[in-house]
CSV table of C-alpha atoms in Angstrom, one decimal:
chain,number,residue,atom,x,y,z
A,5,MET,CA,-13.0,-10.6,13.0
A,6,LYS,CA,-11.6,-7.1,12.6
A,7,GLN,CA,-12.3,-7.1,8.7
A,8,LEU,CA,-16.1,-8.2,9.5
A,9,LEU,CA,-16.6,-5.3,12.4
A,10,GLU,CA,-14.9,-2.9,9.4
A,11,PHE,CA,-18.2,-4.4,6.8
A,12,ILE,CA,-21.1,-3.7,9.5
A,13,PRO,CA,-21.4,-0.6,8.9
A,14,LEU,CA,-21.7,-0.5,5.5
A,15,ILE,CA,-24.4,-3.5,5.6
A,16,LEU,CA,-26.3,-1.7,7.7
A,17,PHE,CA,-26.2,1.4,5.7
A,18,PHE,CA,-27.3,-0.2,2.8
A,19,VAL,CA,-29.9,-2.4,4.5
A,20,VAL,CA,-31.6,1.0,5.9
A,21,TYR,CA,-31.2,2.6,3.1
A,22,LYS,CA,-33.3,0.3,1.3
A,23,PHE,CA,-36.2,-0.1,3.6
A,24,PHE,CA,-36.0,3.9,5.0
A,25,GLY,CA,-33.9,6.1,2.6
A,26,THR,CA,-31.1,8.5,2.5
A,27,GLN,CA,-31.7,10.4,5.8
A,28,GLU,CA,-32.1,7.5,7.9
A,29,ALA,CA,-29.2,5.4,6.1
A,30,ALA,CA,-26.6,8.2,6.9
A,31,ILE,CA,-27.4,8.2,10.3
A,32,THR,CA,-27.3,4.4,10.7
A,33,LEU,CA,-23.3,4.9,9.0
A,34,VAL,CA,-22.5,7.6,11.4
A,35,ILE,CA,-23.7,5.8,14.3
A,36,ALA,CA,-22.5,2.5,13.3
A,37,THR,CA,-19.3,3.9,12.1
A,38,LEU,CA,-18.7,5.5,15.8
A,39,ILE,CA,-20.4,2.3,17.9
A,40,GLN,CA,-17.4,-0.1,15.6
A,41,LEU,CA,-14.5,2.4,17.2
A,42,ILE,CA,-15.5,1.6,20.3
A,43,VAL,CA,-16.0,-2.3,19.9
A,44,LEU,CA,-12.5,-1.9,17.7
A,45,LYS,CA,-10.9,-0.3,21.0
A,46,MET,CA,-12.6,-2.5,23.3
A,47,LEU,CA,-11.4,-5.9,21.8
A,48,TYR,CA,-8.0,-4.4,20.5
A,49,GLY,CA,-7.2,-2.0,23.0
A,50,LYS,CA,-6.1,0.5,20.1
A,51,ILE,CA,-7.9,2.1,17.0
A,52,GLU,CA,-5.6,2.6,14.1
A,53,LYS,CA,-4.8,6.1,12.5
A,54,MET,CA,-6.5,5.2,8.9
A,55,GLN,CA,-9.6,3.7,11.0
A,56,LEU,CA,-9.8,7.3,12.9
A,57,PHE,CA,-9.5,8.5,9.3
A,58,MET,CA,-12.0,7.1,7.4
A,59,ALA,CA,-14.5,7.2,10.3
A,60,GLY,CA,-13.4,10.9,10.4
A,61,PHE,CA,-14.8,11.0,6.8
A,62,VAL,CA,-17.9,9.4,7.5
A,63,VAL,CA,-19.0,11.5,10.3
A,64,VAL,CA,-18.7,14.4,8.2
A,65,PHE,CA,-20.0,13.7,5.1
A,66,GLY,CA,-22.3,11.2,6.4
A,67,GLY,CA,-23.5,14.2,9.0
A,68,LEU,CA,-24.1,16.2,6.3
A,69,THR,CA,-26.3,14.1,3.9
A,70,ALA,CA,-27.8,13.3,7.0
A,71,TYR,CA,-28.4,16.8,7.9
A,72,PHE,CA,-29.4,18.1,4.3
A,73,ASN,CA,-31.1,14.8,3.2
A,74,ASP,CA,-28.9,14.6,0.2
A,75,ASP,CA,-26.7,11.8,-0.9
A,76,ALA,CA,-24.4,13.9,-2.8
A,77,PHE,CA,-22.3,14.5,0.1
A,78,LEU,CA,-21.7,10.2,0.5
A,79,LYS,CA,-20.8,10.2,-3.1
A,80,TRP,CA,-18.5,13.0,-2.8
A,81,LYS,CA,-16.8,11.3,-0.1
A,82,VAL,CA,-16.2,8.2,-1.8
A,83,THR,CA,-14.5,10.1,-5.0
A,84,LEU,CA,-12.7,12.5,-2.4
A,85,LEU,CA,-11.4,9.5,-0.4
A,86,ASN,CA,-10.5,7.4,-3.7
A,87,GLY,CA,-8.5,10.4,-5.4
A,88,LEU,CA,-7.0,11.5,-2.3
A,89,PHE,CA,-5.7,7.9,-1.6
A,90,ALA,CA,-4.2,7.6,-5.1
A,91,LEU,CA,-2.6,10.9,-4.7
A,92,VAL,CA,-0.6,10.2,-1.5
A,93,LEU,CA,0.4,6.7,-3.5
A,94,LEU,CA,1.4,8.6,-6.3
A,95,ILE,CA,3.2,11.3,-4.2
A,96,SER,CA,4.8,9.0,-1.8
A,97,GLN,CA,6.4,7.3,-5.3
A,98,PHE,CA,7.3,9.7,-7.9
A,99,VAL,CA,8.1,12.8,-5.2
A,100,LEU,CA,9.3,11.6,-2.1
A,101,LYS,CA,10.8,8.6,-4.0
A,102,ASN,CA,9.4,6.2,-1.5
A,103,PRO,CA,6.3,4.1,-2.0
A,104,ILE,CA,3.8,4.3,1.1
A,105,ILE,CA,3.1,0.8,0.5
A,106,LYS,CA,6.1,-0.3,1.9
A,107,HIS,CA,5.7,1.5,5.0
A,108,LEU,CA,2.6,-0.7,5.3
A,109,LEU,CA,3.2,-3.6,4.2
A,110,GLY,CA,7.4,-3.7,4.6
A,111,LYS,CA,7.5,-5.3,8.6
A,112,GLU,CA,5.1,-8.3,7.1
A,113,ILE,CA,7.4,-8.9,3.9
A,114,CYS,CA,10.0,-8.3,2.3
A,115,LEU,CA,10.1,-7.6,-1.5
A,116,PRO,CA,12.4,-5.9,-4.4
A,117,GLU,CA,12.0,-2.0,-4.8
A,118,ASN,CA,11.0,-2.5,-7.7
A,119,VAL,CA,8.1,-4.6,-7.0
A,120,TRP,CA,7.1,-2.2,-4.2
A,121,ALA,CA,7.1,0.7,-7.0
A,122,LYS,CA,4.7,-1.9,-9.0
A,123,LEU,CA,2.3,-2.5,-6.3
A,124,ASN,CA,2.2,1.3,-5.3
A,125,THR,CA,1.5,2.1,-8.3
A,126,GLY,CA,-1.4,-0.8,-9.2
A,127,TRP,CA,-2.9,0.2,-6.0
A,128,ALA,CA,-3.0,4.3,-7.1
A,129,ILE,CA,-4.1,3.2,-10.5
A,130,PHE,CA,-7.0,1.1,-8.8
A,131,PHE,CA,-7.9,4.1,-6.6
A,132,ILE,CA,-7.9,6.4,-9.8
A,133,ILE,CA,-11.0,3.2,-11.5
A,134,CYS,CA,-12.8,3.5,-8.1
A,135,MET,CA,-13.1,7.6,-8.2
A,136,LEU,CA,-13.8,7.2,-11.6
A,137,LEU,CA,-16.8,4.4,-11.8
A,138,ASN,CA,-18.0,6.3,-8.4
A,139,LEU,CA,-18.2,9.4,-10.7
A,140,TYR,CA,-19.7,7.6,-13.6
A,141,VAL,CA,-22.4,5.7,-11.4
A,142,SER,CA,-23.2,8.3,-9.3
A,143,HIS,CA,-23.6,10.9,-12.3
A,144,PHE,CA,-25.3,8.7,-14.8
A,145,MET,CA,-27.3,6.0,-12.8
A,146,SER,CA,-29.7,6.0,-10.1
A,147,ASN,CA,-29.4,6.2,-6.3
A,148,ASP,CA,-30.2,2.5,-6.2
A,149,ALA,CA,-27.2,1.9,-8.6
A,150,TRP,CA,-24.9,3.6,-6.7
A,151,TYR,CA,-26.0,3.0,-3.5
A,152,THR,CA,-25.6,-1.3,-4.7
A,153,PHE,CA,-22.3,-0.1,-6.3
A,154,LYS,CA,-21.2,1.4,-3.4
A,155,VAL,CA,-21.8,-1.5,-1.1
A,156,PHE,CA,-21.2,-4.3,-3.2
A,157,GLY,CA,-19.3,-3.3,-6.2
A,158,LEU,CA,-16.4,-0.9,-4.6
A,159,THR,CA,-16.2,-4.6,-2.2
A,160,GLY,CA,-16.1,-6.3,-5.0
A,161,LEU,CA,-13.1,-4.5,-6.8
A,162,SER,CA,-11.0,-4.2,-3.5
A,163,LEU,CA,-11.0,-7.9,-3.1
A,164,VAL,CA,-10.3,-8.0,-6.5
A,165,ALA,CA,-7.2,-6.0,-6.0
A,166,THR,CA,-6.4,-7.5,-2.8
A,167,ILE,CA,-6.1,-11.0,-4.6
A,168,LEU,CA,-4.0,-9.6,-8.0
A,169,THR,CA,-1.8,-8.3,-5.0
A,170,GLY,CA,-1.6,-11.8,-3.4
A,171,VAL,CA,-0.7,-13.2,-7.0
A,172,VAL,CA,2.1,-10.7,-7.1
A,173,VAL,CA,3.9,-10.8,-4.0
A,174,TYR,CA,3.4,-14.7,-3.1
A,175,PRO,CA,6.4,-15.9,-5.5
A,176,TYR,CA,8.4,-13.6,-2.6
A,177,LEU,CA,6.7,-15.2,0.2
A,178,GLN,CA,8.1,-18.5,-0.7
A,179,GLU,CA,11.2,-17.1,-1.4
A,180,ASN,CA,11.5,-15.3,2.2
A,181,GLN,CA,10.0,-18.9,3.3
A,182,GLN,CA,13.1,-20.7,2.1
A,183,ASN,CA,15.4,-18.0,3.0
A,184,LYS,CA,14.4,-18.4,6.7
A,185,GLU,CA,14.6,-21.9,6.9
């Protein structure tokens, strides 16, 4: 249910863009994101920090897009977020020597340190690829292509990355389950 709620603003954004245009789509995205936060608070009693962070980016860049009626701000939002996520992952691993992905998932599963490092690096590479693809699509393809890529391409890539993470983690989940028994 929670994952479905996270996609509703994105789907509304795409539909409104197709029927009405950039400015209306940006306004819809901002309003739907704020409503999403209210619903999450009502259903789950709290809003996670990452959801607030993402909503902040949506409000700022969506607001700028709506105000100036220029989708360049939303295109930059995608680029900046992916770059920022990659940077945080890489700094946590190579500077702080403590992969942040371990902090995010370590309560759920127990993995060897080298696997945490691989996952952390893998996700950093994923975000760099998304950033570069977004730059390419936003600069060299039509706005329609970018909107489609933003909603369906990045979502599909995220699903693939999540499945690949599951493939890497699965053998250790079985091992952890056997150790508990």
